């Protein structure tokens, strides 16, 4: 039974144990907060391509030569004018 007695921890030992416990709990709390924030973040779908706008499609058609510049301007003005209304 002599092993369990007379092995006092010095001041540095208490400091090291206290520092270790503080660092351990700081690490556990940090991991928990980061995990919580990651799980509650809205999902971003980066693998789906963005849908091109009507102006982008017009620009591509002009670049491919499917429409001429006058047709491009006419269609672009129609896009900016808004939806057509029937009388």
Short mmCIF file of N, CA and C in Angstrom, two decimals:
data_model
loop_
_atom_site.label_atom_id
_atom_site.label_comp_id
_atom_site.label_asym_id
_atom_site.label_seq_id
_atom_site.Cartn_x
_atom_site.Cartn_y
_atom_site.Cartn_z
N UNK A 1 0.80 -1.19 0.00
CA UNK A 1 0.00 0.00 0.00
C UNK A 1 0.85 1.26 0.00
N UNK A 2 2.11 1.10 0.10
CA UNK A 2 3.00 2.25 0.13
C UNK A 2 2.94 3.01 -1.19
N UNK A 3 2.55 2.34 -2.27
CA UNK A 3 2.52 2.96 -3.58
C UNK A 3 1.52 4.10 -3.66
N UNK A 4 0.41 4.01 -2.97
CA UNK A 4 -0.65 5.01 -3.08
C UNK A 4 -0.39 6.24 -2.24
N UNK A 5 0.53 6.21 -1.36
CA UNK A 5 0.79 7.33 -0.48
C UNK A 5 2.16 7.94 -0.78
N UNK A 6 2.33 9.16 -0.31
CA UNK A 6 3.60 9.88 -0.40
C UNK A 6 4.03 10.17 -1.84
N UNK A 7 3.08 10.30 -2.75
CA UNK A 7 3.38 10.70 -4.11
C UNK A 7 2.59 11.95 -4.42
N UNK A 8 2.89 13.00 -3.71
CA UNK A 8 2.18 14.26 -3.90
C UNK A 8 2.56 14.87 -5.24
N UNK A 9 1.57 15.56 -5.84
CA UNK A 9 1.81 16.26 -7.09
C UNK A 9 2.28 17.67 -6.74
N UNK A 10 3.36 18.10 -7.36
CA UNK A 10 3.90 19.42 -7.07
C UNK A 10 3.05 20.50 -7.71
N UNK A 11 3.40 21.74 -7.49
CA UNK A 11 2.67 22.87 -8.06
C UNK A 11 2.66 22.84 -9.58
N UNK A 12 3.79 22.46 -10.18
CA UNK A 12 3.85 22.36 -11.64
C UNK A 12 2.96 21.24 -12.16
N UNK A 13 2.84 20.17 -11.42
CA UNK A 13 1.97 19.08 -11.81
C UNK A 13 0.51 19.51 -11.85
N UNK A 14 0.10 20.26 -10.82
CA UNK A 14 -1.28 20.77 -10.79
C UNK A 14 -1.50 21.75 -11.94
N UNK A 15 -0.51 22.58 -12.21
CA UNK A 15 -0.62 23.53 -13.32
C UNK A 15 -0.76 22.79 -14.65
N UNK A 16 0.05 21.76 -14.85
CA UNK A 16 0.00 21.01 -16.10
C UNK A 16 -1.34 20.29 -16.24
N UNK A 17 -1.84 19.69 -15.16
CA UNK A 17 -3.13 19.01 -15.23
C UNK A 17 -4.26 20.00 -15.50
N UNK A 18 -4.23 21.14 -14.83
CA UNK A 18 -5.28 22.15 -15.02
C UNK A 18 -5.25 22.69 -16.44
N UNK A 19 -4.07 22.99 -16.94
CA UNK A 19 -3.94 23.49 -18.31
C UNK A 19 -4.41 22.44 -19.31
N UNK A 20 -4.05 21.20 -19.06
CA UNK A 20 -4.48 20.12 -19.95
C UNK A 20 -5.99 19.98 -19.99
N UNK A 21 -6.64 20.08 -18.84
CA UNK A 21 -8.10 19.97 -18.81
C UNK A 21 -8.76 21.15 -19.51
N UNK A 22 -8.22 22.34 -19.31
CA UNK A 22 -8.78 23.53 -19.97
C UNK A 22 -8.63 23.40 -21.48
N UNK A 23 -7.46 22.99 -21.95
CA UNK A 23 -7.25 22.80 -23.38
C UNK A 23 -8.13 21.69 -23.95
N UNK A 24 -8.31 20.62 -23.20
CA UNK A 24 -9.16 19.52 -23.65
C UNK A 24 -10.60 20.00 -23.83
N UNK A 25 -11.15 20.69 -22.84
CA UNK A 25 -12.54 21.14 -22.94
C UNK A 25 -12.69 22.25 -23.98
N UNK A 26 -11.67 23.08 -24.15
CA UNK A 26 -11.73 24.10 -25.22
C UNK A 26 -11.77 23.41 -26.58
N UNK A 27 -11.01 22.34 -26.76
CA UNK A 27 -11.01 21.59 -28.02
C UNK A 27 -12.37 20.92 -28.25
N UNK A 28 -12.93 20.31 -27.21
CA UNK A 28 -14.24 19.65 -27.35
C UNK A 28 -15.32 20.67 -27.71
N UNK A 29 -15.33 21.82 -27.06
CA UNK A 29 -16.33 22.85 -27.33
C UNK A 29 -16.15 23.41 -28.74
N UNK A 30 -14.91 23.64 -29.16
CA UNK A 30 -14.65 24.17 -30.50
C UNK A 30 -15.13 23.20 -31.57
N UNK A 31 -14.84 21.92 -31.40
CA UNK A 31 -15.30 20.92 -32.36
C UNK A 31 -16.83 20.87 -32.39
N UNK A 32 -17.47 20.95 -31.23
CA UNK A 32 -18.93 20.91 -31.18
C UNK A 32 -19.54 22.12 -31.88
N UNK A 33 -18.97 23.30 -31.67
CA UNK A 33 -19.49 24.52 -32.31
C UNK A 33 -19.30 24.44 -33.82
N UNK A 34 -18.13 24.03 -34.28
CA UNK A 34 -17.88 23.92 -35.72
C UNK A 34 -18.79 22.88 -36.37
N UNK A 35 -19.01 21.76 -35.69
CA UNK A 35 -19.91 20.74 -36.21
C UNK A 35 -21.34 21.26 -36.28
N UNK A 36 -21.78 21.96 -35.26
CA UNK A 36 -23.12 22.54 -35.24
C UNK A 36 -23.30 23.55 -36.37
N UNK A 37 -22.31 24.41 -36.56
CA UNK A 37 -22.40 25.41 -37.63
C UNK A 37 -22.39 24.77 -39.00
N UNK A 38 -21.61 23.71 -39.18
CA UNK A 38 -21.55 23.03 -40.47
C UNK A 38 -22.86 22.33 -40.80
N UNK A 39 -23.47 21.70 -39.81
CA UNK A 39 -24.71 20.98 -40.05
C UNK A 39 -25.89 21.91 -40.27
N UNK A 40 -25.86 23.12 -39.72
CA UNK A 40 -26.97 24.07 -39.86
C UNK A 40 -26.80 25.02 -41.03
N UNK A 41 -25.72 24.91 -41.77
CA UNK A 41 -25.49 25.76 -42.93
C UNK A 41 -26.38 25.30 -44.08
N UNK A 42 -27.02 26.23 -44.79
CA UNK A 42 -27.83 25.81 -45.93
C UNK A 42 -26.95 25.16 -46.99
N UNK A 43 -27.47 24.14 -47.60
CA UNK A 43 -26.70 23.39 -48.59
C UNK A 43 -26.57 24.20 -49.88
N UNK A 44 -25.37 24.29 -50.39
CA UNK A 44 -25.11 24.98 -51.64
C UNK A 44 -24.85 23.92 -52.71
N UNK A 45 -25.55 24.02 -53.80
CA UNK A 45 -25.38 23.06 -54.88
C UNK A 45 -24.40 23.64 -55.89
N UNK A 46 -23.14 23.33 -55.72
CA UNK A 46 -22.12 23.87 -56.62
C UNK A 46 -21.95 23.02 -57.86
N UNK A 47 -22.50 21.80 -57.87
CA UNK A 47 -22.31 20.93 -59.01
C UNK A 47 -23.30 21.20 -60.13
N UNK A 48 -24.35 21.98 -59.87
CA UNK A 48 -25.32 22.28 -60.93
C UNK A 48 -24.93 23.58 -61.61
N UNK A 49 -24.89 23.60 -62.93
CA UNK A 49 -24.51 24.84 -63.62
C UNK A 49 -25.64 25.87 -63.53
N UNK A 50 -25.24 27.13 -63.56
CA UNK A 50 -26.22 28.21 -63.50
C UNK A 50 -26.99 28.27 -64.82
N UNK A 51 -28.27 28.56 -64.72
CA UNK A 51 -29.10 28.68 -65.91
C UNK A 51 -28.77 30.00 -66.61
N UNK A 52 -28.47 29.94 -67.91
CA UNK A 52 -28.13 31.19 -68.61
C UNK A 52 -29.37 32.08 -68.75
N UNK A 53 -29.14 33.37 -68.68
CA UNK A 53 -30.24 34.32 -68.83
C UNK A 53 -30.59 34.45 -70.32
N UNK A 54 -31.71 35.10 -70.57
CA UNK A 54 -32.14 35.30 -71.96
C UNK A 54 -31.11 36.14 -72.72
N UNK A 55 -30.52 37.12 -72.05
CA UNK A 55 -29.49 37.95 -72.70
C UNK A 55 -28.26 37.12 -73.04
N UNK A 56 -27.89 36.19 -72.15
CA UNK A 56 -26.75 35.32 -72.43
C UNK A 56 -27.02 34.46 -73.67
N UNK A 57 -28.23 33.94 -73.75
CA UNK A 57 -28.58 33.11 -74.91
C UNK A 57 -28.54 33.94 -76.19
N UNK A 58 -29.05 35.18 -76.12
CA UNK A 58 -29.00 36.05 -77.30
C UNK A 58 -27.56 36.32 -77.71
N UNK A 59 -26.68 36.61 -76.72
CA UNK A 59 -25.28 36.86 -77.02
C UNK A 59 -24.63 35.65 -77.68
N UNK A 60 -24.94 34.46 -77.18
CA UNK A 60 -24.38 33.24 -77.76
C UNK A 60 -24.87 33.04 -79.19
N UNK A 61 -26.15 33.29 -79.42
CA UNK A 61 -26.69 33.13 -80.78
C UNK A 61 -26.06 34.13 -81.75
N UNK A 62 -25.81 35.37 -81.26
CA UNK A 62 -25.14 36.36 -82.10
C UNK A 62 -23.71 35.92 -82.38
N UNK A 63 -23.02 35.40 -81.36
CA UNK A 63 -21.64 34.97 -81.54
C UNK A 63 -21.54 33.78 -82.50
N UNK A 64 -22.53 32.89 -82.47
CA UNK A 64 -22.51 31.73 -83.37
C UNK A 64 -22.96 32.09 -84.79
N UNK A 65 -23.52 33.29 -84.96
CA UNK A 65 -23.96 33.72 -86.27
C UNK A 65 -25.38 33.29 -86.61
N UNK A 66 -26.13 32.83 -85.63
CA UNK A 66 -27.51 32.41 -85.88
C UNK A 66 -28.42 33.60 -86.14
N UNK A 67 -28.10 34.74 -85.53
CA UNK A 67 -28.88 35.96 -85.75
C UNK A 67 -27.90 37.08 -86.09
N UNK A 68 -28.40 38.10 -86.78
CA UNK A 68 -27.52 39.23 -87.11
C UNK A 68 -27.68 40.30 -86.01
N UNK A 69 -26.88 41.36 -86.14
CA UNK A 69 -26.86 42.39 -85.09
C UNK A 69 -28.19 43.12 -84.97
N UNK A 70 -28.87 43.38 -86.10
CA UNK A 70 -30.17 44.05 -86.04
C UNK A 70 -31.20 43.19 -85.31
N UNK A 71 -31.21 41.90 -85.62
CA UNK A 71 -32.13 40.99 -84.94
C UNK A 71 -31.80 40.91 -83.45
N UNK A 72 -30.49 40.90 -83.12
CA UNK A 72 -30.06 40.89 -81.72
C UNK A 72 -30.58 42.11 -80.98
N UNK A 73 -30.39 43.31 -81.56
CA UNK A 73 -30.84 44.54 -80.91
C UNK A 73 -32.36 44.56 -80.75
N UNK A 74 -33.09 44.10 -81.78
CA UNK A 74 -34.55 44.08 -81.71
C UNK A 74 -35.02 43.15 -80.59
N UNK A 75 -34.44 41.97 -80.50
CA UNK A 75 -34.83 41.02 -79.46
C UNK A 75 -34.40 41.49 -78.08
N UNK A 76 -33.24 42.13 -77.98
CA UNK A 76 -32.78 42.65 -76.70
C UNK A 76 -33.70 43.77 -76.22
N UNK A 77 -34.11 44.66 -77.12
CA UNK A 77 -35.06 45.72 -76.75
C UNK A 77 -36.39 45.14 -76.32
N UNK A 78 -36.82 44.06 -76.97
CA UNK A 78 -38.08 43.41 -76.59
C UNK A 78 -37.96 42.80 -75.19
N UNK A 79 -36.80 42.26 -74.85
CA UNK A 79 -36.59 41.72 -73.52
C UNK A 79 -36.64 42.80 -72.45
N UNK A 80 -36.02 43.93 -72.74
CA UNK A 80 -35.97 45.04 -71.76
C UNK A 80 -37.31 45.76 -71.66
N UNK A 81 -38.16 45.66 -72.69
CA UNK A 81 -39.45 46.34 -72.67
C UNK A 81 -40.43 45.66 -71.72
N UNK A 82 -40.22 44.40 -71.43
CA UNK A 82 -41.10 43.69 -70.51
C UNK A 82 -42.04 42.77 -71.27
N UNK A 83 -42.94 42.15 -70.53
CA UNK A 83 -43.84 41.18 -71.16
C UNK A 83 -44.85 41.88 -72.08
N UNK A 84 -45.23 41.17 -73.12
CA UNK A 84 -46.22 41.70 -74.05
C UNK A 84 -47.61 41.51 -73.44
N UNK A 85 -48.45 42.50 -73.62
CA UNK A 85 -49.82 42.39 -73.13
C UNK A 85 -50.77 42.38 -74.32
N UNK A 86 -51.78 41.55 -74.27
CA UNK A 86 -52.75 41.46 -75.35
C UNK A 86 -53.88 42.46 -75.10
N UNK A 87 -54.29 43.20 -76.16
CA UNK A 87 -55.37 44.19 -75.96
C UNK A 87 -56.72 43.56 -75.78
#
